[in-house]
Amino acid sequence: KEQEDMLDERILPGIERIMTDCVDAAVPALSTRRGCFQLLGFDFLIDSSGRVYLLEINRNPDLQSHTRRLHGIFHHLLEDTLQVVTEVNVRLLRGTSPWPLDRPTSFRRLITREM
């Protein structure tokens, strides 16, 4: 129970805050070409108190599934990524707002302003 509380109250919010700050800072340099997307890999270090530290951001993250668990994670990651990219781009081609998405994914939109 204590570990679950730390995950929900410190770790996940810390990861989300760091990712939001990093992506928000990078928005001016990101491509806005339709049909394009960038998959980033964020590496974090978490100490025993649940404090989150950013180690690095990879522009070309390693998606090799070295374990069965990673295989499942990467399968869902790629499935959800293609779902979001497809739905957003179809809506943009139609001239409609891409948000909110029709079909749910495991993704959470961190930046709410238009790019």
PDB file of C-alpha atoms in Angstrom:
ATOM      1  CA  LYS A   1       0.000   0.000   0.000  1.00  0.00           C
ATOM      2  CA  GLU A   2       2.789   2.422   0.909  1.00  0.00           C
ATOM      3  CA  GLN A   3       4.588   1.783  -2.400  1.00  0.00           C
ATOM      4  CA  GLU A   4       1.337   2.277  -4.339  1.00  0.00           C
ATOM      5  CA  ASP A   5       0.776   5.588  -2.537  1.00  0.00           C
ATOM      6  CA  MET A   6       4.327   6.707  -3.372  1.00  0.00           C
ATOM      7  CA  LEU A   7       3.790   5.747  -7.012  1.00  0.00           C
ATOM      8  CA  ASP A   8       0.489   7.650  -7.283  1.00  0.00           C
ATOM      9  CA  GLU A   9       1.390  10.649  -5.125  1.00  0.00           C
ATOM     10  CA  ARG A  10       5.073  11.292  -5.936  1.00  0.00           C
ATOM     11  CA  ILE A  11       6.547   9.210  -8.734  1.00  0.00           C
ATOM     12  CA  LEU A  12       3.948   9.439 -11.507  1.00  0.00           C
ATOM     13  CA  PRO A  13       3.227  13.154 -10.912  1.00  0.00           C
ATOM     14  CA  GLY A  14       6.991  13.806 -10.900  1.00  0.00           C
ATOM     15  CA  ILE A  15       7.471  11.965 -14.178  1.00  0.00           C
ATOM     16  CA  GLU A  16       4.517  13.767 -15.761  1.00  0.00           C
ATOM     17  CA  ARG A  17       5.755  17.200 -14.600  1.00  0.00           C
ATOM     18  CA  ILE A  18       9.261  16.607 -15.969  1.00  0.00           C
ATOM     19  CA  MET A  19       7.957  15.264 -19.286  1.00  0.00           C
ATOM     20  CA  THR A  20       5.531  18.189 -19.634  1.00  0.00           C
ATOM     21  CA  ASP A  21       8.266  20.753 -18.911  1.00  0.00           C
ATOM     22  CA  CYS A  22      10.659  19.118 -21.399  1.00  0.00           C
ATOM     23  CA  VAL A  23       8.138  18.791 -24.231  1.00  0.00           C
ATOM     24  CA  ASP A  24       6.802  22.308 -23.599  1.00  0.00           C
ATOM     25  CA  ALA A  25      10.350  23.696 -23.822  1.00  0.00           C
ATOM     26  CA  ALA A  26      10.961  21.784 -27.065  1.00  0.00           C
ATOM     27  CA  VAL A  27       7.722  22.791 -28.832  1.00  0.00           C
ATOM     28  CA  PRO A  28       9.346  25.585 -30.884  1.00  0.00           C
ATOM     29  CA  ALA A  29      11.864  23.102 -32.328  1.00  0.00           C
ATOM     30  CA  LEU A  30       9.377  20.310 -33.080  1.00  0.00           C
ATOM     31  CA  SER A  31       8.176  19.608 -36.600  1.00  0.00           C
ATOM     32  CA  THR A  32       4.594  20.626 -37.276  1.00  0.00           C
ATOM     33  CA  ARG A  33       4.412  18.854 -40.638  1.00  0.00           C
ATOM     34  CA  ARG A  34       1.285  16.790 -40.986  1.00  0.00           C
ATOM     35  CA  GLY A  35       1.861  13.081 -40.882  1.00  0.00           C
ATOM     36  CA  CYS A  36       5.008  13.422 -38.767  1.00  0.00           C
ATOM     37  CA  PHE A  37       5.572  12.450 -35.177  1.00  0.00           C
ATOM     38  CA  GLN A  38       8.493  11.969 -32.831  1.00  0.00           C
ATOM     39  CA  LEU A  39       8.695   9.127 -30.317  1.00  0.00           C
ATOM     40  CA  LEU A  40      10.884  10.141 -27.388  1.00  0.00           C
ATOM     41  CA  GLY A  41      12.335   7.896 -24.710  1.00  0.00           C
ATOM     42  CA  PHE A  42      12.621   9.437 -21.245  1.00  0.00           C
ATOM     43  CA  ASP A  43      14.974   7.779 -18.733  1.00  0.00           C
ATOM     44  CA  PHE A  44      14.403   8.538 -15.061  1.00  0.00           C
ATOM     45  CA  LEU A  45      16.097   7.763 -11.775  1.00  0.00           C
ATOM     46  CA  ILE A  46      13.873   7.447  -8.705  1.00  0.00           C
ATOM     47  CA  ASP A  47      15.330   7.605  -5.207  1.00  0.00           C
ATOM     48  CA  SER A  48      14.039   5.788  -2.132  1.00  0.00           C
ATOM     49  CA  SER A  49      11.839   8.752  -1.150  1.00  0.00           C
ATOM     50  CA  GLY A  50      10.109   8.750  -4.554  1.00  0.00           C
ATOM     51  CA  ARG A  51      11.842  11.819  -5.923  1.00  0.00           C
ATOM     52  CA  VAL A  52      12.182  11.665  -9.712  1.00  0.00           C
ATOM     53  CA  TYR A  53      15.287  12.762 -11.634  1.00  0.00           C
ATOM     54  CA  LEU A  54      15.588  13.026 -15.421  1.00  0.00           C
ATOM     55  CA  LEU A  55      18.627  11.145 -16.694  1.00  0.00           C
ATOM     56  CA  GLU A  56      18.241  11.653 -20.434  1.00  0.00           C
ATOM     57  CA  ILE A  57      15.840  11.973 -23.327  1.00  0.00           C
ATOM     58  CA  ASN A  58      16.409   9.767 -26.368  1.00  0.00           C
ATOM     59  CA  ARG A  59      15.227  10.900 -29.802  1.00  0.00           C
ATOM     60  CA  ASN A  60      15.598   7.346 -31.068  1.00  0.00           C
ATOM     61  CA  PRO A  61      14.710   5.078 -28.139  1.00  0.00           C
ATOM     62  CA  ASP A  62      15.651   1.395 -28.150  1.00  0.00           C
ATOM     63  CA  LEU A  63      12.461  -0.605 -28.728  1.00  0.00           C
ATOM     64  CA  GLN A  64      14.042  -4.049 -28.615  1.00  0.00           C
ATOM     65  CA  SER A  65      12.095  -6.331 -26.315  1.00  0.00           C
ATOM     66  CA  HIS A  66      14.759  -7.990 -24.237  1.00  0.00           C
ATOM     67  CA  THR A  67      12.131  -9.465 -21.898  1.00  0.00           C
ATOM     68  CA  ARG A  68       8.555 -10.682 -22.170  1.00  0.00           C
ATOM     69  CA  ARG A  69       7.404  -7.699 -20.093  1.00  0.00           C
ATOM     70  CA  LEU A  70       9.102  -5.212 -22.428  1.00  0.00           C
ATOM     71  CA  HIS A  71       7.571  -6.992 -25.419  1.00  0.00           C
ATOM     72  CA  GLY A  72       4.086  -6.350 -23.998  1.00  0.00           C
ATOM     73  CA  ILE A  73       4.883  -2.733 -23.122  1.00  0.00           C
ATOM     74  CA  PHE A  74       6.338  -1.970 -26.551  1.00  0.00           C
ATOM     75  CA  HIS A  75       3.461  -3.707 -28.339  1.00  0.00           C
ATOM     76  CA  HIS A  76       0.925  -1.473 -26.583  1.00  0.00           C
ATOM     77  CA  LEU A  77       3.140   1.602 -27.009  1.00  0.00           C
ATOM     78  CA  LEU A  78       3.393   1.129 -30.774  1.00  0.00           C
ATOM     79  CA  GLU A  79      -0.290   0.225 -31.111  1.00  0.00           C
ATOM     80  CA  ASP A  80      -1.355   3.359 -29.198  1.00  0.00           C
ATOM     81  CA  THR A  81       1.161   5.548 -31.052  1.00  0.00           C
ATOM     82  CA  LEU A  82      -0.205   4.494 -34.440  1.00  0.00           C
ATOM     83  CA  GLN A  83      -3.770   4.980 -33.184  1.00  0.00           C
ATOM     84  CA  VAL A  84      -3.070   8.554 -32.054  1.00  0.00           C
ATOM     85  CA  VAL A  85      -1.035   9.509 -35.135  1.00  0.00           C
ATOM     86  CA  THR A  86      -3.673   8.108 -37.501  1.00  0.00           C
ATOM     87  CA  GLU A  87      -6.647   9.714 -35.757  1.00  0.00           C
ATOM     88  CA  VAL A  88      -4.972  13.112 -35.357  1.00  0.00           C
ATOM     89  CA  ASN A  89      -3.852  13.224 -38.988  1.00  0.00           C
ATOM     90  CA  VAL A  90      -7.216  12.116 -40.386  1.00  0.00           C
ATOM     91  CA  ARG A  91      -8.930  14.848 -38.391  1.00  0.00           C
ATOM     92  CA  LEU A  92      -6.430  17.473 -39.511  1.00  0.00           C
ATOM     93  CA  LEU A  93      -6.975  16.463 -43.143  1.00  0.00           C
ATOM     94  CA  ARG A  94     -10.719  16.929 -42.598  1.00  0.00           C
ATOM     95  CA  GLY A  95     -10.107  20.351 -41.068  1.00  0.00           C
ATOM     96  CA  THR A  96     -11.447  19.359 -37.650  1.00  0.00           C
ATOM     97  CA  SER A  97      -9.857  19.574 -34.219  1.00  0.00           C
ATOM     98  CA  PRO A  98      -7.838  16.459 -33.372  1.00  0.00           C
ATOM     99  CA  TRP A  99      -8.719  16.629 -29.675  1.00  0.00           C
ATOM    100  CA  PRO A 100     -10.209  14.873 -27.833  1.00  0.00           C
ATOM    101  CA  LEU A 101      -9.571  11.511 -29.444  1.00  0.00           C
ATOM    102  CA  ASP A 102     -12.520   9.242 -30.275  1.00  0.00           C
ATOM    103  CA  ARG A 103     -10.826   6.015 -29.226  1.00  0.00           C
ATOM    104  CA  PRO A 104      -9.144   5.796 -25.830  1.00  0.00           C
ATOM    105  CA  THR A 105      -5.437   4.957 -25.553  1.00  0.00           C
ATOM    106  CA  SER A 106      -3.009   4.663 -22.672  1.00  0.00           C
ATOM    107  CA  PHE A 107      -1.610   8.083 -23.623  1.00  0.00           C
ATOM    108  CA  ARG A 108      -2.334  11.264 -21.743  1.00  0.00           C
ATOM    109  CA  ARG A 109      -2.051  14.598 -23.510  1.00  0.00           C
ATOM    110  CA  LEU A 110       0.471  16.694 -21.575  1.00  0.00           C
ATOM    111  CA  ILE A 111       0.512  19.884 -23.624  1.00  0.00           C
ATOM    112  CA  THR A 112      -2.977  21.303 -24.121  1.00  0.00           C
ATOM    113  CA  ARG A 113      -2.184  24.385 -26.182  1.00  0.00           C
ATOM    114  CA  GLU A 114      -2.120  24.111 -29.967  1.00  0.00           C
ATOM    115  CA  MET A 115       1.316  23.811 -31.545  1.00  0.00           C
TER     116      MET A 115
END
